[in-house]
Short mmCIF file of C-alpha atoms and ligand atoms in Angstrom, two decimals:
data_model
loop_
_atom_site.label_atom_id
_atom_site.label_comp_id
_atom_site.label_asym_id
_atom_site.label_seq_id
_atom_site.Cartn_x
_atom_site.Cartn_y
_atom_site.Cartn_z
CA UNK A 1 88.03 87.11 83.26
CA UNK A 2 90.05 88.44 86.10
CA UNK A 3 93.77 88.93 85.73
CA UNK A 4 96.57 89.96 87.94
CA UNK A 5 99.64 91.72 86.56
CA UNK A 6 102.54 91.27 88.83
CA UNK A 7 105.97 92.83 88.40
CA UNK A 8 108.54 95.28 89.81
CA UNK A 9 108.21 99.09 89.48
CA UNK A 10 108.38 100.16 85.91
CA UNK A 11 108.04 96.67 84.59
CA UNK A 12 105.47 97.88 82.16
CA UNK A 13 102.27 96.63 83.92
CA UNK A 14 100.31 99.78 83.32
CA UNK A 15 101.27 100.07 79.66
CA UNK A 16 100.26 96.48 78.99
CA UNK A 17 97.11 96.70 81.15
CA UNK A 18 95.95 99.71 79.07
CA UNK A 19 96.41 97.78 75.80
CA UNK A 20 94.80 94.60 77.07
CA UNK A 21 91.83 96.47 78.73
CA UNK A 22 90.75 97.89 75.34
CA UNK A 23 91.21 94.72 73.44
CA UNK A 24 89.39 92.46 75.77
CA UNK A 25 86.87 94.82 77.36
CA UNK A 26 88.33 94.45 80.79
CA UNK A 27 88.90 97.23 83.31
CA UNK A 28 92.32 98.10 84.63
CA UNK A 29 92.34 98.59 88.40
CA UNK A 30 95.65 100.19 89.43
CA UNK A 31 95.92 100.98 93.12
CA UNK A 32 98.95 103.20 92.29
CA UNK A 33 96.83 105.24 89.84
CA UNK A 34 93.95 105.44 92.34
CA UNK A 35 96.27 106.74 95.00
CA UNK A 36 97.80 109.25 92.66
CA UNK A 37 94.33 110.44 91.76
CA UNK A 38 93.58 110.96 95.44
CA UNK A 39 96.78 112.99 95.80
CA UNK A 40 95.95 115.17 92.80
CA UNK A 41 92.51 116.09 94.22
CA UNK A 42 94.13 116.72 97.61
CA UNK A 43 91.93 114.37 99.60
CA UNK A 44 92.79 113.41 103.18
CA UNK A 45 93.54 109.90 102.00
CA UNK A 46 95.83 111.29 99.28
CA UNK A 47 97.72 113.44 101.72
CA UNK A 48 98.27 110.53 104.07
CA UNK A 49 99.35 108.18 101.27
CA UNK A 50 101.70 110.66 99.56
CA UNK A 51 104.18 110.60 102.44
CA UNK A 52 104.29 106.78 102.36
CA UNK A 53 104.44 106.52 98.58
CA UNK A 54 107.27 109.17 98.30
CA UNK A 55 109.32 106.92 100.56
CA UNK A 56 108.55 103.92 98.39
CA UNK A 57 106.80 102.12 101.20
CA UNK A 58 103.38 100.34 101.08
CA UNK A 59 100.22 102.14 102.10
CA UNK A 60 97.94 100.26 104.49
CA UNK A 61 95.96 97.19 103.34
CA UNK A 62 92.84 98.83 104.63
CA UNK A 63 93.18 101.74 102.29
CA UNK A 64 93.96 99.84 99.08
CA UNK A 65 91.42 97.06 99.84
CA UNK A 66 88.78 99.79 100.29
CA UNK A 67 89.65 101.41 97.02
CA UNK A 68 89.26 98.11 95.13
CA UNK A 69 86.01 97.31 96.99
CA UNK A 70 84.56 100.63 95.83
CA UNK A 71 85.16 99.76 92.14
CA UNK A 72 84.69 96.05 91.82
CA UNK A 73 80.90 96.35 91.22
CA UNK A 74 81.18 99.10 88.64
CA UNK A 75 79.70 98.28 85.23
CA UNK A 76 83.12 98.80 83.62
CA UNK A 77 84.29 95.71 85.55
CA UNK A 78 81.39 93.49 84.38
CA UNK A 79 83.62 91.53 81.97
CA UNK A 80 86.47 91.41 84.46
CA UNK A 81 89.34 93.37 85.72
CA UNK A 82 93.08 93.55 85.38
CA UNK A 83 94.58 94.11 88.77
CA UNK A 84 97.73 96.10 88.42
CA UNK A 85 99.81 96.68 91.55
CA UNK A 86 97.29 94.82 93.76
CA UNK A 87 97.46 92.61 95.64
CA UNK A 88 100.78 93.42 97.23
CA UNK A 89 100.36 91.56 100.55
CA UNK A 90 98.75 88.24 101.53
CA UNK A 91 95.91 89.97 103.45
CA UNK A 92 95.19 91.96 100.21
CA UNK A 93 95.20 88.69 98.19
CA UNK A 94 92.84 87.12 100.76
CA UNK A 95 90.52 90.15 100.71
CA UNK A 96 90.46 90.04 96.91
CA UNK A 97 89.72 86.37 96.83
CA UNK A 98 86.79 86.87 99.22
CA UNK A 99 85.39 89.81 97.30
CA UNK A 100 85.44 87.84 94.08
CA UNK A 101 84.08 84.59 95.66
CA UNK A 102 81.13 86.59 97.07
CA UNK A 103 80.38 87.44 93.49
CA UNK A 104 80.87 83.99 92.07
CA UNK A 105 84.19 84.96 90.55
CA UNK A 106 87.88 84.24 90.88
CA UNK A 107 91.27 85.21 89.63
CA UNK A 108 91.64 83.39 86.33
CA UNK A 109 95.10 84.26 85.24
CA UNK A 110 98.24 85.52 87.13
CA UNK A 111 101.12 86.93 85.12
CA UNK A 112 104.50 88.03 86.31
CA UNK A 113 106.45 90.52 84.17
CA UNK A 114 110.11 89.92 84.58
CA UNK A 115 112.65 92.74 84.05
CA UNK A 116 116.26 93.10 85.07
CA UNK A 117 116.97 95.60 87.81
CA UNK A 118 119.44 97.76 85.76
CA UNK A 119 116.74 98.10 83.12
CA UNK A 120 114.24 99.27 85.70
CA UNK A 121 116.59 101.99 86.88
CA UNK A 122 116.91 103.27 83.30
CA UNK A 123 113.14 103.13 82.78
CA UNK A 124 112.43 104.94 86.05
CA UNK A 125 114.90 107.70 85.13
CA UNK A 126 113.12 108.10 81.78
CA UNK A 127 109.72 108.16 83.40
CA UNK A 128 110.89 110.68 85.98
CA UNK A 129 111.83 113.03 83.21
CA UNK A 130 108.57 112.48 81.32
CA UNK A 131 105.97 112.26 84.09
CA UNK A 132 107.53 113.76 87.18
CA UNK A 133 106.16 111.23 89.60
CA UNK A 134 107.53 112.13 93.00
CA UNK A 135 108.43 108.52 93.85
CA UNK A 136 110.48 108.11 90.66
CA UNK A 137 113.88 108.87 92.19
CA UNK A 138 116.73 106.51 93.08
CA UNK A 139 116.18 106.47 96.86
CA UNK A 140 112.48 105.68 96.62
CA UNK A 141 113.11 103.22 93.75
CA UNK A 142 115.59 101.35 95.91
CA UNK A 143 112.95 100.98 98.59
CA UNK A 144 110.23 100.11 96.05
CA UNK A 145 112.49 97.30 94.61
CA UNK A 146 113.26 95.95 98.11
CA UNK A 147 109.54 96.04 98.92
CA UNK A 148 108.83 94.28 95.70
CA UNK A 149 111.38 91.49 96.33
CA UNK A 150 109.97 91.17 99.74
CA UNK A 151 106.20 91.05 98.94
CA UNK A 152 106.49 89.02 95.71
CA UNK A 153 108.28 86.37 97.71
CA UNK A 154 105.05 86.05 99.74
CA UNK A 155 102.23 86.81 97.22
CA UNK A 156 103.60 84.79 94.22
CA UNK A 157 103.74 81.54 96.13
CA UNK A 158 100.20 82.28 97.34
CA UNK A 159 99.02 82.17 93.72
CA UNK A 160 101.44 79.44 92.58
CA UNK A 161 99.84 77.20 95.18
CA UNK A 162 96.48 77.82 93.51
CA UNK A 163 97.65 77.47 89.92
CA UNK A 164 100.13 78.62 87.36
CA UNK A 165 101.97 81.99 87.51
CA UNK A 166 102.76 82.78 83.91
CA UNK A 167 106.15 84.38 83.42
CA UNK A 168 106.34 87.11 80.80
CA UNK A 169 109.64 88.44 79.54
CA UNK A 170 109.20 92.16 80.16
CA UNK A 171 112.58 93.07 78.65
CA UNK A 172 111.24 92.88 75.17
CA UNK A 173 109.58 95.69 73.11
CA UNK A 174 106.08 96.70 74.06
CA UNK A 175 104.38 94.85 71.26
CA UNK A 176 106.38 91.73 71.90
CA UNK A 177 105.41 91.76 75.58
CA UNK A 178 101.76 92.23 74.50
CA UNK A 179 102.08 89.16 72.23
CA UNK A 180 103.26 87.00 75.08
CA UNK A 181 100.41 88.17 77.25
CA UNK A 182 97.87 87.57 74.48
CA UNK A 183 99.19 84.08 73.90
CA UNK A 184 97.96 83.28 77.42
CA UNK A 185 94.75 85.42 77.37
CA UNK A 186 93.45 84.46 73.98
CA UNK A 187 92.74 80.71 74.72
CA UNK A 188 91.00 81.67 78.01
CA UNK A 189 88.94 84.38 76.19
CA UNK A 190 87.94 82.02 73.44
CA UNK A 191 86.96 79.25 75.97
CA UNK A 192 84.67 81.82 77.63
CA UNK A 193 83.15 82.95 74.38
CA UNK A 194 82.45 79.29 73.57
CA UNK A 195 80.78 78.97 76.95
P1 ADP B 201 105.14 100.93 90.77
O1 ADP B 201 105.49 101.55 89.44
O2 ADP B 201 106.20 101.12 91.81
O3 ADP B 201 104.71 99.51 90.66
P2 ADP B 201 102.53 101.88 91.62
O4 ADP B 201 101.94 102.97 90.87
O5 ADP B 201 101.89 100.55 91.49
O6 ADP B 201 104.01 101.90 91.29
O7 ADP B 201 102.46 102.22 93.15
C1 ADP B 201 103.06 103.40 93.69
C2 ADP B 201 103.08 103.36 95.23
O8 ADP B 201 101.68 103.35 95.64
C3 ADP B 201 103.68 102.19 95.90
O9 ADP B 201 105.12 102.40 96.07
C4 ADP B 201 102.92 102.17 97.28
O10 ADP B 201 103.39 103.12 98.08
C5 ADP B 201 101.51 102.56 96.83
N1 ADP B 201 100.69 101.37 96.53
C6 ADP B 201 100.16 101.08 95.25
N2 ADP B 201 99.48 99.88 95.36
C7 ADP B 201 99.56 99.46 96.62
C8 ADP B 201 99.14 98.26 97.29
N3 ADP B 201 98.37 97.36 96.70
N4 ADP B 201 99.44 98.22 98.64
C9 ADP B 201 100.13 99.10 99.25
N5 ADP B 201 100.68 100.15 98.68
C10 ADP B 201 100.37 100.40 97.38
#
């Protein structure tokens, strides 16, 4: 079962992905986390990406597609993946579709976490204090929100044309958001278990 979590910065994608990954045996693939890991080991890729990420802009399709391609065949992904923060562009969506099709797989569920902008600002401020991410500041957040509005207007219709995009109310408490997500995942997981 392959799932995409869509949503603005600090919508709670990562939090939910980590809960769902354990419960359903799926693997969270977060391009943002992968890029931050590259930065923390000081790789060349990380150094190049950091400048872009700190401005809130998108790193190149080539880089993020490459990072996903490197992991898609890992045993952890055997039961499926939760794509978090990827795809952010139509070329990324096309590349993902091709990668999955080559393996006889597809995206089964697309979810969009919806959160109001003022709530996002509050969450980012809290996360900045807790985690110290260098792109969690108001200037970068503004750009990230603009980018999100921009790319979601292209990528969401891409998936809507193929099937449903499930809207999740991301303003609720963490466990209530999880419950909404599970209401969509559970029937799909049961159908699979039944073969
Ligand atoms: P957010 O909380 O803003 O959704 P992420 O951790 O998903 O944060 O991403 C942080 C930054 O990493 C983005 O602002 C962007 O610079 C870069 N990034 C992550 N995923 C992608 C992607 N699929 N395409 C391009 N850039 C990406």
